[in-house]
Short mmCIF file of C-alpha atoms and ligand atoms in Angstrom, two decimals:
data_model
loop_
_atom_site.label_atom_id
_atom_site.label_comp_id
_atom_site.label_asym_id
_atom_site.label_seq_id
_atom_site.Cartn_x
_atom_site.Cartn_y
_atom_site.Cartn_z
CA UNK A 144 15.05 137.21 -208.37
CA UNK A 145 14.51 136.45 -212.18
CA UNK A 146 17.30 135.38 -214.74
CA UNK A 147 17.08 137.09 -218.09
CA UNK A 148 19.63 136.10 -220.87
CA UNK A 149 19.70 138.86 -223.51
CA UNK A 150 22.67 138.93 -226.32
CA UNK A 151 24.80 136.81 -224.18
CA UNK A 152 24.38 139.45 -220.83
CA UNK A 153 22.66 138.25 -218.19
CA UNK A 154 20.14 140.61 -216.18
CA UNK A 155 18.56 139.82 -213.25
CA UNK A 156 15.16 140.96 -212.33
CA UNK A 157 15.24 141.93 -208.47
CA UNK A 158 12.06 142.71 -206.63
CA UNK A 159 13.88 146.49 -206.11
CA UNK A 160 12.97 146.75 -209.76
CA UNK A 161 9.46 145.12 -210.02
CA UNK A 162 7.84 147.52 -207.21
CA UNK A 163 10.06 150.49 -208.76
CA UNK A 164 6.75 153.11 -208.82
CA UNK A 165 8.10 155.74 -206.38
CA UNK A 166 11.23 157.99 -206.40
CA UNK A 167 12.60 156.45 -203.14
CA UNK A 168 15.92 154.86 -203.51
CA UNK A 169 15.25 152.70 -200.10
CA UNK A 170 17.84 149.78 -200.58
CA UNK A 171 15.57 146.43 -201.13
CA UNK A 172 18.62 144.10 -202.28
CA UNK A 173 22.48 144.89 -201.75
CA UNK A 174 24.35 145.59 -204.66
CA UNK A 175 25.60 141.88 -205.43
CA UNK A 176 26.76 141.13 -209.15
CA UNK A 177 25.63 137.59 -210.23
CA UNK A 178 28.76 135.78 -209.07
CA UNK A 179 27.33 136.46 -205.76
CA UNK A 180 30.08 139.39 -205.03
CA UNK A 181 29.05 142.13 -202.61
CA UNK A 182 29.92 145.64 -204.22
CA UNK A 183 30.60 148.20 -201.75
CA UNK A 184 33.16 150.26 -202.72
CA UNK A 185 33.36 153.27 -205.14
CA UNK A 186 35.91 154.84 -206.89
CA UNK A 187 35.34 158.22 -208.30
CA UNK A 188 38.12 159.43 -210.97
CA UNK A 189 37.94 162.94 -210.31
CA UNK A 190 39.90 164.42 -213.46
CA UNK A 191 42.37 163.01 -216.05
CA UNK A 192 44.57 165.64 -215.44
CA UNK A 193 47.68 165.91 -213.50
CA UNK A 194 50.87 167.52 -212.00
CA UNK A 195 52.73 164.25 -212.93
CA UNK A 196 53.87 162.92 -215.85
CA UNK A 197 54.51 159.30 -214.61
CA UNK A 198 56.04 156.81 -217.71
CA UNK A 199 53.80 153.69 -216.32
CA UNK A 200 50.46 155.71 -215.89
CA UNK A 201 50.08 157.88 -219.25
CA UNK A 202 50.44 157.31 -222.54
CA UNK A 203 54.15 159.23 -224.08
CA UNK A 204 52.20 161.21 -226.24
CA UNK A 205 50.32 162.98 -223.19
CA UNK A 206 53.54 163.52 -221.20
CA UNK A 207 54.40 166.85 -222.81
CA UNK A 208 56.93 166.65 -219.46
CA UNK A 209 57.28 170.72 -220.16
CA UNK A 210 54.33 171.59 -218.89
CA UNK A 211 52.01 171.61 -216.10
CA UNK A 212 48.51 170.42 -215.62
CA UNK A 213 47.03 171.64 -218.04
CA UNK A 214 48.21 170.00 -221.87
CA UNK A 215 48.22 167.30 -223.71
CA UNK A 216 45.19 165.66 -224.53
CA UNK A 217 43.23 165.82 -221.81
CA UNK A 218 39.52 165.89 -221.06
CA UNK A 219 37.41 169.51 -221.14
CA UNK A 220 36.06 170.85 -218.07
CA UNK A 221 32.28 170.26 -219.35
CA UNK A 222 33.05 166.38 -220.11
CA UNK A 223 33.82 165.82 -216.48
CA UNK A 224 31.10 165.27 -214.28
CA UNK A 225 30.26 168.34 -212.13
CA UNK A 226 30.84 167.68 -208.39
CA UNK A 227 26.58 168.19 -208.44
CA UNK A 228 26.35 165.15 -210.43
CA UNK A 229 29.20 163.24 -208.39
CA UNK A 230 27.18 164.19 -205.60
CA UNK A 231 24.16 162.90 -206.85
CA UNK A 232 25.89 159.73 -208.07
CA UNK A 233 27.34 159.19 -204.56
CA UNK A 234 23.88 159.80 -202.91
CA UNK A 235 22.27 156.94 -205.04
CA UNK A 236 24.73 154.29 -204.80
CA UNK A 237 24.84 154.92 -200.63
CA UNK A 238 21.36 154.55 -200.87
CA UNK A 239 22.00 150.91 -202.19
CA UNK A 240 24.17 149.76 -200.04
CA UNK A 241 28.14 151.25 -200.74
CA UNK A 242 29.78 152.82 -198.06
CA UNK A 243 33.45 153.20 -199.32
CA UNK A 244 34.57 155.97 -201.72
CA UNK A 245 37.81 156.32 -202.69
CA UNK A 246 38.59 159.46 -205.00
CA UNK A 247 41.46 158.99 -207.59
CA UNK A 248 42.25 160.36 -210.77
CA UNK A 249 44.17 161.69 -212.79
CA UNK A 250 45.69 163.64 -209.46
CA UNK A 251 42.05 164.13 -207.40
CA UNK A 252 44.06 167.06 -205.57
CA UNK A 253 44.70 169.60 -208.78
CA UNK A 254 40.63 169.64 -209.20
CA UNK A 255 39.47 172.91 -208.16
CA UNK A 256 36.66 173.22 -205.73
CA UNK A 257 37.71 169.58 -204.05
CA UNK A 258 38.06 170.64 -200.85
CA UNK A 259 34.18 171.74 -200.80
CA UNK A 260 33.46 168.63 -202.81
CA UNK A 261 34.76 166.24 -199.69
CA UNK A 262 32.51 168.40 -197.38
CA UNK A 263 29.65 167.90 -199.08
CA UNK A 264 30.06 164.28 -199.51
CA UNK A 265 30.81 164.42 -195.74
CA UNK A 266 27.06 165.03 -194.95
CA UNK A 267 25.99 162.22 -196.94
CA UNK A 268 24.37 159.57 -194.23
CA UNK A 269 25.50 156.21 -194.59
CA UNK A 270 28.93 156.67 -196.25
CA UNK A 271 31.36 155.88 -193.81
CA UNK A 272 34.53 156.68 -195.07
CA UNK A 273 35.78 159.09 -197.27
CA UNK A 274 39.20 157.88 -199.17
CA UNK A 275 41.86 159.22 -201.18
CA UNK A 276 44.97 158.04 -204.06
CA UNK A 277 47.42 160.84 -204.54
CA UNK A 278 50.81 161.55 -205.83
CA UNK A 279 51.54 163.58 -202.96
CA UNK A 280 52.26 166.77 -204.51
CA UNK A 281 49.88 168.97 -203.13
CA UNK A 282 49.25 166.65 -200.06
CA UNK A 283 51.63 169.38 -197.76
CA UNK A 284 49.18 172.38 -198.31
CA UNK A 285 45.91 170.22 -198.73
CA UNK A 286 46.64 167.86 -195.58
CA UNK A 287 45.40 169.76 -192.46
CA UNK A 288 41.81 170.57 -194.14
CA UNK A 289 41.15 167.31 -195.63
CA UNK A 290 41.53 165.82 -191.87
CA UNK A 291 39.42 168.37 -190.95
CA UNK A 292 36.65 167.57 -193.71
CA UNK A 293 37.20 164.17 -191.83
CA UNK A 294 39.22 162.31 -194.63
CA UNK A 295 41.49 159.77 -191.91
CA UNK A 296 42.80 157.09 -195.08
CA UNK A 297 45.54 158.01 -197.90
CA UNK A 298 47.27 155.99 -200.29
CA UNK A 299 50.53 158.20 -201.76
CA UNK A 300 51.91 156.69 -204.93
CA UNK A 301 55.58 157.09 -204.77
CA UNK A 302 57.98 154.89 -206.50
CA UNK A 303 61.46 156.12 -205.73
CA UNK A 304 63.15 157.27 -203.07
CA UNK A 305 65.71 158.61 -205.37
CA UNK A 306 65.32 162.61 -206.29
CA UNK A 307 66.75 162.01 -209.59
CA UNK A 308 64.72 159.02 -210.37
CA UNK A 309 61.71 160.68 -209.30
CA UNK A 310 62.53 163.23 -212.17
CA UNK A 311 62.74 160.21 -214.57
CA UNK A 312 59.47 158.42 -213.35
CA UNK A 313 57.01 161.57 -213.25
CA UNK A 314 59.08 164.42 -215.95
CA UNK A 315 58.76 166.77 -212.24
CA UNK A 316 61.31 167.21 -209.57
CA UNK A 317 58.65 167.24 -207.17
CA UNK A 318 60.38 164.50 -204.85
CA UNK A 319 60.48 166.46 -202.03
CA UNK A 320 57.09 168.05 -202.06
CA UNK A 321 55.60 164.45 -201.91
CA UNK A 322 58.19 163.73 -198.61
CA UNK A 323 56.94 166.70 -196.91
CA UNK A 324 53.35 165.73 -197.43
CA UNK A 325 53.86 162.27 -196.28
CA UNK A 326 55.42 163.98 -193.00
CA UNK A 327 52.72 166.65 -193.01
CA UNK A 328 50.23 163.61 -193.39
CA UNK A 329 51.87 161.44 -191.06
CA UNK A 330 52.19 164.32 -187.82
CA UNK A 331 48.33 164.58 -188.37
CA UNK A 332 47.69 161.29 -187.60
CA UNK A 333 46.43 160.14 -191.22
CA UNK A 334 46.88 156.38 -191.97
CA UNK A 335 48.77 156.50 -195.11
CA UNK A 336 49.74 153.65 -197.55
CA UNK A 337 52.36 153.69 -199.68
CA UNK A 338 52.14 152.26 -203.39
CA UNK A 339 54.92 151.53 -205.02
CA UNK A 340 54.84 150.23 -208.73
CA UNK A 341 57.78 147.58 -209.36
CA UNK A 342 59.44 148.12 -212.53
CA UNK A 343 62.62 145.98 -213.22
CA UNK A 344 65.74 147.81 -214.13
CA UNK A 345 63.82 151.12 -213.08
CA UNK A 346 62.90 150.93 -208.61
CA UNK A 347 63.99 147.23 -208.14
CA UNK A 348 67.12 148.61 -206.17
CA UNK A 349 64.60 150.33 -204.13
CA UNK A 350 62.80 147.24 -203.34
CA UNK A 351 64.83 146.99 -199.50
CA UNK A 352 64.80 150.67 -198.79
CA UNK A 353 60.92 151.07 -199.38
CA UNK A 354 60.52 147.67 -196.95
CA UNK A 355 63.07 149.63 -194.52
CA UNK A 356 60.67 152.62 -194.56
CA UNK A 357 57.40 150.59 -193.14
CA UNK A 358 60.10 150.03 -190.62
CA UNK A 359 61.41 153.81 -189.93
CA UNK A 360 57.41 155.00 -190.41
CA UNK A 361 53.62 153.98 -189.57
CA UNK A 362 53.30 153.84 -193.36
CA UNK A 363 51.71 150.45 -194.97
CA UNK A 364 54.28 149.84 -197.95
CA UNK A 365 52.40 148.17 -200.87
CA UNK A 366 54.83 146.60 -203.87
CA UNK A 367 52.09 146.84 -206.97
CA UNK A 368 52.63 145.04 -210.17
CA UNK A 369 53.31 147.16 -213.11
CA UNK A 370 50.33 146.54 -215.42
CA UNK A 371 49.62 146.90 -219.53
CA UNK A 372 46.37 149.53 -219.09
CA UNK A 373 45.57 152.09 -222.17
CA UNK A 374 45.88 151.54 -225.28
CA UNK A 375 49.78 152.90 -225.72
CA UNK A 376 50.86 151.74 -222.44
CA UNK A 377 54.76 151.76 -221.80
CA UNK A 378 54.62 148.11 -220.22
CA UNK A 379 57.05 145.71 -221.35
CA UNK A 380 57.85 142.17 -220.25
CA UNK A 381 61.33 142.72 -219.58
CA UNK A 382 60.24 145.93 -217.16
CA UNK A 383 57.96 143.23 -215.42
CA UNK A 384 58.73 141.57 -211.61
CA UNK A 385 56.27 139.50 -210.00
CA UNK A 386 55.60 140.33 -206.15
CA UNK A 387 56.98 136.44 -205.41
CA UNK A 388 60.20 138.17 -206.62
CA UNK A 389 59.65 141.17 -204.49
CA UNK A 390 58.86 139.17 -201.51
CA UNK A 391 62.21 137.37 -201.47
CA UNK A 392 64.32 140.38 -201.83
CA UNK A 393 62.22 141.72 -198.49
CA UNK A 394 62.74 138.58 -196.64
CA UNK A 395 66.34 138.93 -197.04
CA UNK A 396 65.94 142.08 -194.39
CA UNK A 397 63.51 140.16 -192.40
CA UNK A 398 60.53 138.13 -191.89
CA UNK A 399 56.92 138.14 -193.03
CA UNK A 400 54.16 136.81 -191.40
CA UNK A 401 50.71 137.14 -193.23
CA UNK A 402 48.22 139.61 -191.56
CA UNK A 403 45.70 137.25 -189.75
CA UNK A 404 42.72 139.37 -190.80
CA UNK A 405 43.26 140.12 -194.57
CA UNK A 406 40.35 142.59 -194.27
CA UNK A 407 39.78 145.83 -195.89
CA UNK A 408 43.00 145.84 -197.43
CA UNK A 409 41.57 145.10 -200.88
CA UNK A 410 43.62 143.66 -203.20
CA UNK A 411 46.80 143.65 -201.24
CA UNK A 412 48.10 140.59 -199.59
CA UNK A 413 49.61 142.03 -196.36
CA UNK A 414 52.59 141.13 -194.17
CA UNK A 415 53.89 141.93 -190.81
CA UNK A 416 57.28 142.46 -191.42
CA UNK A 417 60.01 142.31 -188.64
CA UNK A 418 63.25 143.09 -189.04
CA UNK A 419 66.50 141.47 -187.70
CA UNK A 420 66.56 144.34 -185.47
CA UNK A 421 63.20 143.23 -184.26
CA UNK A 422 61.26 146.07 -185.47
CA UNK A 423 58.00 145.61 -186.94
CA UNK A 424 55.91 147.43 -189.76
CA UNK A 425 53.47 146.40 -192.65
CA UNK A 426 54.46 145.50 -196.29
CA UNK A 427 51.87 144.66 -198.92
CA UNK A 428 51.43 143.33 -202.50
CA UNK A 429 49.31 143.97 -205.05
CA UNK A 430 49.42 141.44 -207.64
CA UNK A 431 46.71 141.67 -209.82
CA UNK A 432 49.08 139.77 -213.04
CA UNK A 433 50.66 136.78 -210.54
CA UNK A 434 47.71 135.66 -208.55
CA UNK A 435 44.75 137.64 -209.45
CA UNK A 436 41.83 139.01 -206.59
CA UNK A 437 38.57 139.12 -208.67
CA UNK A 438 36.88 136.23 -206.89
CA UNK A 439 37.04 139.17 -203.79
CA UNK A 440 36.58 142.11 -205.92
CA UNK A 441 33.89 144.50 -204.15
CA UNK A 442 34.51 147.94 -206.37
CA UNK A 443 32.94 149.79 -209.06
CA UNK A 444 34.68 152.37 -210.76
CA UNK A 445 33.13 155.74 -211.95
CA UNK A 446 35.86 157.26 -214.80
CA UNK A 447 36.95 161.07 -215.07
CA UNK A 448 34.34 161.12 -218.09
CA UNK A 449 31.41 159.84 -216.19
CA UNK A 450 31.33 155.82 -217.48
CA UNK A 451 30.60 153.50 -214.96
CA UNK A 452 33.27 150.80 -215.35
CA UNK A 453 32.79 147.27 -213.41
CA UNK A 454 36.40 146.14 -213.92
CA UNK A 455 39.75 147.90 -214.47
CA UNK A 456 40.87 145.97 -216.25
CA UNK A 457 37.66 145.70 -218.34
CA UNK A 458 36.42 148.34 -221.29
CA UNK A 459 32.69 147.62 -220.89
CA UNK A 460 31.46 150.71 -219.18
CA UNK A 461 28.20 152.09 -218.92
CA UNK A 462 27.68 156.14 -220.19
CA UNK A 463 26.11 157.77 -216.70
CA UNK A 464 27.07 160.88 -217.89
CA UNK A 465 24.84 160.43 -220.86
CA UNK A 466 21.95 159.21 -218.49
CA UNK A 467 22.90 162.19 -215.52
CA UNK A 468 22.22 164.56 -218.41
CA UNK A 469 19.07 163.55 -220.44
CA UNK A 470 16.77 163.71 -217.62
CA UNK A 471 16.89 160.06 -216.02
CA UNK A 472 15.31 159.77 -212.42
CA UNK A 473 17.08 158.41 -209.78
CA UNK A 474 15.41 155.13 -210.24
CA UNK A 475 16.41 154.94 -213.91
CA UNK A 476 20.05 155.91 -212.20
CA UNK A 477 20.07 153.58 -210.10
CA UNK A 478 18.57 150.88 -212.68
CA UNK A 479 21.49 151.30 -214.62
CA UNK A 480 23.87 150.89 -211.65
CA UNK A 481 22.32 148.12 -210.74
CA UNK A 482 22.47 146.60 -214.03
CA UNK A 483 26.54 147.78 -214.73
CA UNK A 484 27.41 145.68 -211.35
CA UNK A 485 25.14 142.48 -212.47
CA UNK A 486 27.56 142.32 -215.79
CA UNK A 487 30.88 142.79 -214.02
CA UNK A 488 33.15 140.89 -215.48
CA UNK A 489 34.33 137.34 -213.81
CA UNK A 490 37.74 137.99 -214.08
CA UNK A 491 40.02 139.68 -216.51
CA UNK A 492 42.54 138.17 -218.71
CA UNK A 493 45.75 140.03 -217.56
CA UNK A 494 47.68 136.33 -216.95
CA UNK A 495 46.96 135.43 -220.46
CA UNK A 496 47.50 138.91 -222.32
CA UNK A 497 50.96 139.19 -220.14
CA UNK A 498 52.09 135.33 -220.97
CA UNK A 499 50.91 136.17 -224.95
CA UNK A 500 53.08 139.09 -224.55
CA UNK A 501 50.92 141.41 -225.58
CA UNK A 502 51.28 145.37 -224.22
CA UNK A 503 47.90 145.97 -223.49
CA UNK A 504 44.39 144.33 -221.41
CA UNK A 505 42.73 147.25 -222.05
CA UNK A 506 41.91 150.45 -223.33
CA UNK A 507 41.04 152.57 -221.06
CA UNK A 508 43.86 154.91 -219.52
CA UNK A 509 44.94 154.16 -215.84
CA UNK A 510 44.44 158.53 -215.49
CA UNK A 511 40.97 158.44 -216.52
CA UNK A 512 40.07 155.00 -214.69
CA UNK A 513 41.68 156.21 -211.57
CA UNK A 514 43.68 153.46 -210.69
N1 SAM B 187 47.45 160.48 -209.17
C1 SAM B 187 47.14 159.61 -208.11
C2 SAM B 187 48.29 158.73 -207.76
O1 SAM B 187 49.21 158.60 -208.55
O2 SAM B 187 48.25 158.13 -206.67
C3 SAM B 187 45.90 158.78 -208.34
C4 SAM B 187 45.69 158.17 -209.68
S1 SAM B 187 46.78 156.86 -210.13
C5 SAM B 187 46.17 156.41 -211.70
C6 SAM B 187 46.22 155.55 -209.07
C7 SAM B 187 47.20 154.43 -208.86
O3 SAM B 187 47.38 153.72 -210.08
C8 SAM B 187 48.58 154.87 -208.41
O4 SAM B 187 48.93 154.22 -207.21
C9 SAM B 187 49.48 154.44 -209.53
O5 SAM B 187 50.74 154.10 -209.06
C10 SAM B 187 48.73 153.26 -210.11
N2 SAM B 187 49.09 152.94 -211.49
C11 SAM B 187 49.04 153.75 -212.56
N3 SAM B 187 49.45 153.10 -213.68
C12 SAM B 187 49.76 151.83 -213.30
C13 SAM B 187 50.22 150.67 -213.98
N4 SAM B 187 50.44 150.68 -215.29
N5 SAM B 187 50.41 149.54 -213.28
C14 SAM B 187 50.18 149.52 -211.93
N6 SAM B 187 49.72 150.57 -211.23
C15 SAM B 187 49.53 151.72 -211.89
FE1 SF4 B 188 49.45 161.23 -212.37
FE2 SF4 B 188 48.95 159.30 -210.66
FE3 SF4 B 188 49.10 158.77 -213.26
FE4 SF4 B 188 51.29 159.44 -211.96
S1 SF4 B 188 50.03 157.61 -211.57
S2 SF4 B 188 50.63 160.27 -213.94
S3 SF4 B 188 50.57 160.82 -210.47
S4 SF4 B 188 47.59 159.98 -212.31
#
C-alpha cells in the first residue's frame, strides 16, 4: 500500500486499485480507513421525509406540524436515489467487505416500494443482516412482512412514555400506534432496541420508567445524548444531560453491571440492569458528546440525497449520486468508496463545539443523514 498526500488528504494506493483492469469487484483489501478502522457497516438514509415532526431531529421551519409527510422542504422524488441504484450501491460495498446495513431516514417505513426494496437486498450474498431505525408508526402494519423478508433487528425511537408529551416531541398523537408496533414487533420475536433521546426539562422524568420498561419487556433501552446536528438545530445547553447523569438516576432503581462482550452494540455502552426486585434487562448509552466512540467507529453513511458521508457528525461527503448517474463503472464506484472511507474523519469535535457553546457540529440534517 502507497501513501499519497494531496491538498492535505491522504490517499492510499492499494493493490485493489493498481490491478483495477476488469469489472470484477472481488474484495482484494477490506475496507479499512487509514487509522486502521475496519468499516463494515452501512447506513442507507432512505428518504428525508417523515410522519414525525420530532423538535430534536428537524429544523422548526420544516415542522409544518399540520401536515403529513409530504411538506415542508423536503427532497424531490428524482433527488433520492432509486432503490436500483441503492441496490447497486449495496451490491458493491458487500463486494468489499460490509455486511451490516441498517436503513434509516427520514422515517425508512413511509418510502413506497420498501417492502420490495428489503427483498431484493435479501438476495444479495454476503450481507448478513438486514437492519432497521424507525419511529414506530407504521411498524404495526409493516411488522409481520418485514420478518418475513427476514429483517430480525429494530431500533424504535421513542422518547416518552407520556401521550401528551409524545404530541409535544413529534407535532402527532401517534403514541399509541408506536406501542402497538413495539407489541406487534415484540410477539414476532424481533429484537428491538429502544432509543431514547435525553432532553433535560423535556423526558428526564422519564429517565426511571424507560429503565423500568427493559425490565417489564425484552427491549434493549438505549439513553442517547441529545446532539447539535443541522444547521438550525433546536439544541441548547440547558436542554443537555450527560448519560453519567442518566446512569445515576437508573442506579437508584437498581444495579448495572457492564455487558462483558461490548460487541455489536455500536456506540452504546451496555448494562445489565437488575432491579431490587431481582429482575434483569438491558439499558444502554449512547454518548457520542461525554465520552466519544470514533476510535471504534466501523460505519459509513449513505444520505437520503445520495452523498456518501464518513462521519455524522462530519459535512465532507462524497456526491455518489453524481457518479451513479454519469456513467461510472463499478470500479470507478467502488474507487470512490474506497477513497470516502480512507478520509474519514479521526474524530469529530462535538466536546469542543458543546463546551464553546455553540448550537451546531454540523450541517447536515439528522433526517437526511439518517441518524
Ligand atoms: N425516523 C427514524 C427514527 O426516528 O427512528 C429514523 C431516523 S432518525 C434521524 C434516527 C435516530 O436519530 C433516531 O433514533 C433519533 O432519535 C436520532 N436523533 C435524531 N436527532 C437527534 C439529535 N439531535 N440528537 C440525538 N439523536 C438524534
Ligand atoms: Fe422523523 Fe425520526 Fe427525525 Fe423524528 S427522529 S423527525 S421520527 S426522522
Amino acid at each position: 500500500m502507497k501513501r499519497l498526500k494531496v491538498n492535505g488528504f491522504t490517499f492510499m494506493i492499494t493493490m485493489h486499485l493498481q490491478c483495477a483492469v476488469t469489472e470484477k469487484t472481488v474484495p482484494i483489501s477490506p475496507l479499512v480507513d487509514q487509522f486502521s478502522r475496519t468499516i463494515s457497516y452501512l447506513r442507507l438514509s432512505l428518504t428525508d421525509r417523515c410522519n414525525l415532526r420530532c423538535i430534536y431531529c428537524m429544523p422548526e421551519e420544516d415542522q409544518d406540524r399540520n401536515s403529513e409527510v409530504k411538506t415542508g422542504r423536503f427532497l424531490q422524488h428524482s433527488e433520492l436515489l432509486t432503490y436500483e441504484e441503492l441496490v447497486r450501491v449495496v451490491r458493491l460495498t458487500v463486494s468489499q467487505g460490509m455486511n451490516k446495513l441498517r436503513l434509516t431516514g427520514g422515517e425508512p417505513l413511509v418510502r413506497k416500494g420498501i417492502l420490495e426494496f428489503i427483498h431484493q437486498l435479501s438476495e444479495l450474498d454476503g450481507l448478513s443482516e438486514i437492519r432497521l431505525t424507525t419511529n414506530g408508526v407504521l411498524l404495526a402494519e409493516y411488522a409481520e412482512t418485514l420478518y418475513a423478508r427476514g429483517v430480525r433487528h429494530i431500533n424504535v425511537s421513542l422518547d416518552t412514555l407520556s401521550r401528551s408529551k409524545f404530541v409535544k416531541i413529534t407535532g402527532k398523537d401517534y403514541f399509541t400506534k408506536v406501542w402497538d408496533g413495539l407489541l406487534a414487533a415484540k410477539s414476532l420475536g424481533f429484537r428491538i432496541k429502544l432509543n431514547v433521546v435525553a432532553m433535560k426539562g423535556v423526558n428526564d422524568d422519564e429517565f426511571q420508567d424507560f429503565a423500568r420498561l427493559a425490565l417489564d419487556h425484552p427491549f434493549q433501552v438505549r439513553f442517547i445524548e441529545f446532539m447539535p446536528v443541522g444547521d438550525k438545530s433546536s439544541w441548547q445547553m440547558e436542554k443537555f444531560i450527560s448519560a453519567e447523569e442518566i446512569k445515576l438516576l437508573v442506579t437508584e432503581l437498581g444495579s448495572l453491571a457492564p455487558f462483558a462482550r461490548n460487541h455489536g452494540e455500536g456506540p452504546a455502552r451496555m448494562y445489565n440492569f437488575q432491579g431490587k426486585d431481582g429482575r434483569n434487562g438491558a439499558v444502554g448509552f449512547i454518548s457520542p458528546i461525554s465520552h466519544h466512540f470514533c476510535d471504534k467507529c466501523n460505519r459509513l453513511r449513505l444520505t437520503s440525497e445520495g452523498k456518501l458521508r464518513a462521519c455524522l457528525l462530519s459535512d465532507r461527503e462524497t456526491d455518489l449520486k453524481f457518479l451513479l448517474r454519469n456513467g461510472a463503472t463499478d470500479r470507478e464506484l467502488i474507487e470512490s468508496i474506497r477513497q470516502t472511507i480512507l478520509n474519514k474523519p479521526q474524530g469529530h469535535t462535538l466536546q469542543q463545539d458543546v463546551m464553546a457553546r455553540e448550537r451546531q457540529t454540523c450541517s447536515g440534517r439528522m433526517s437526511r443523514i439518517g441518524g
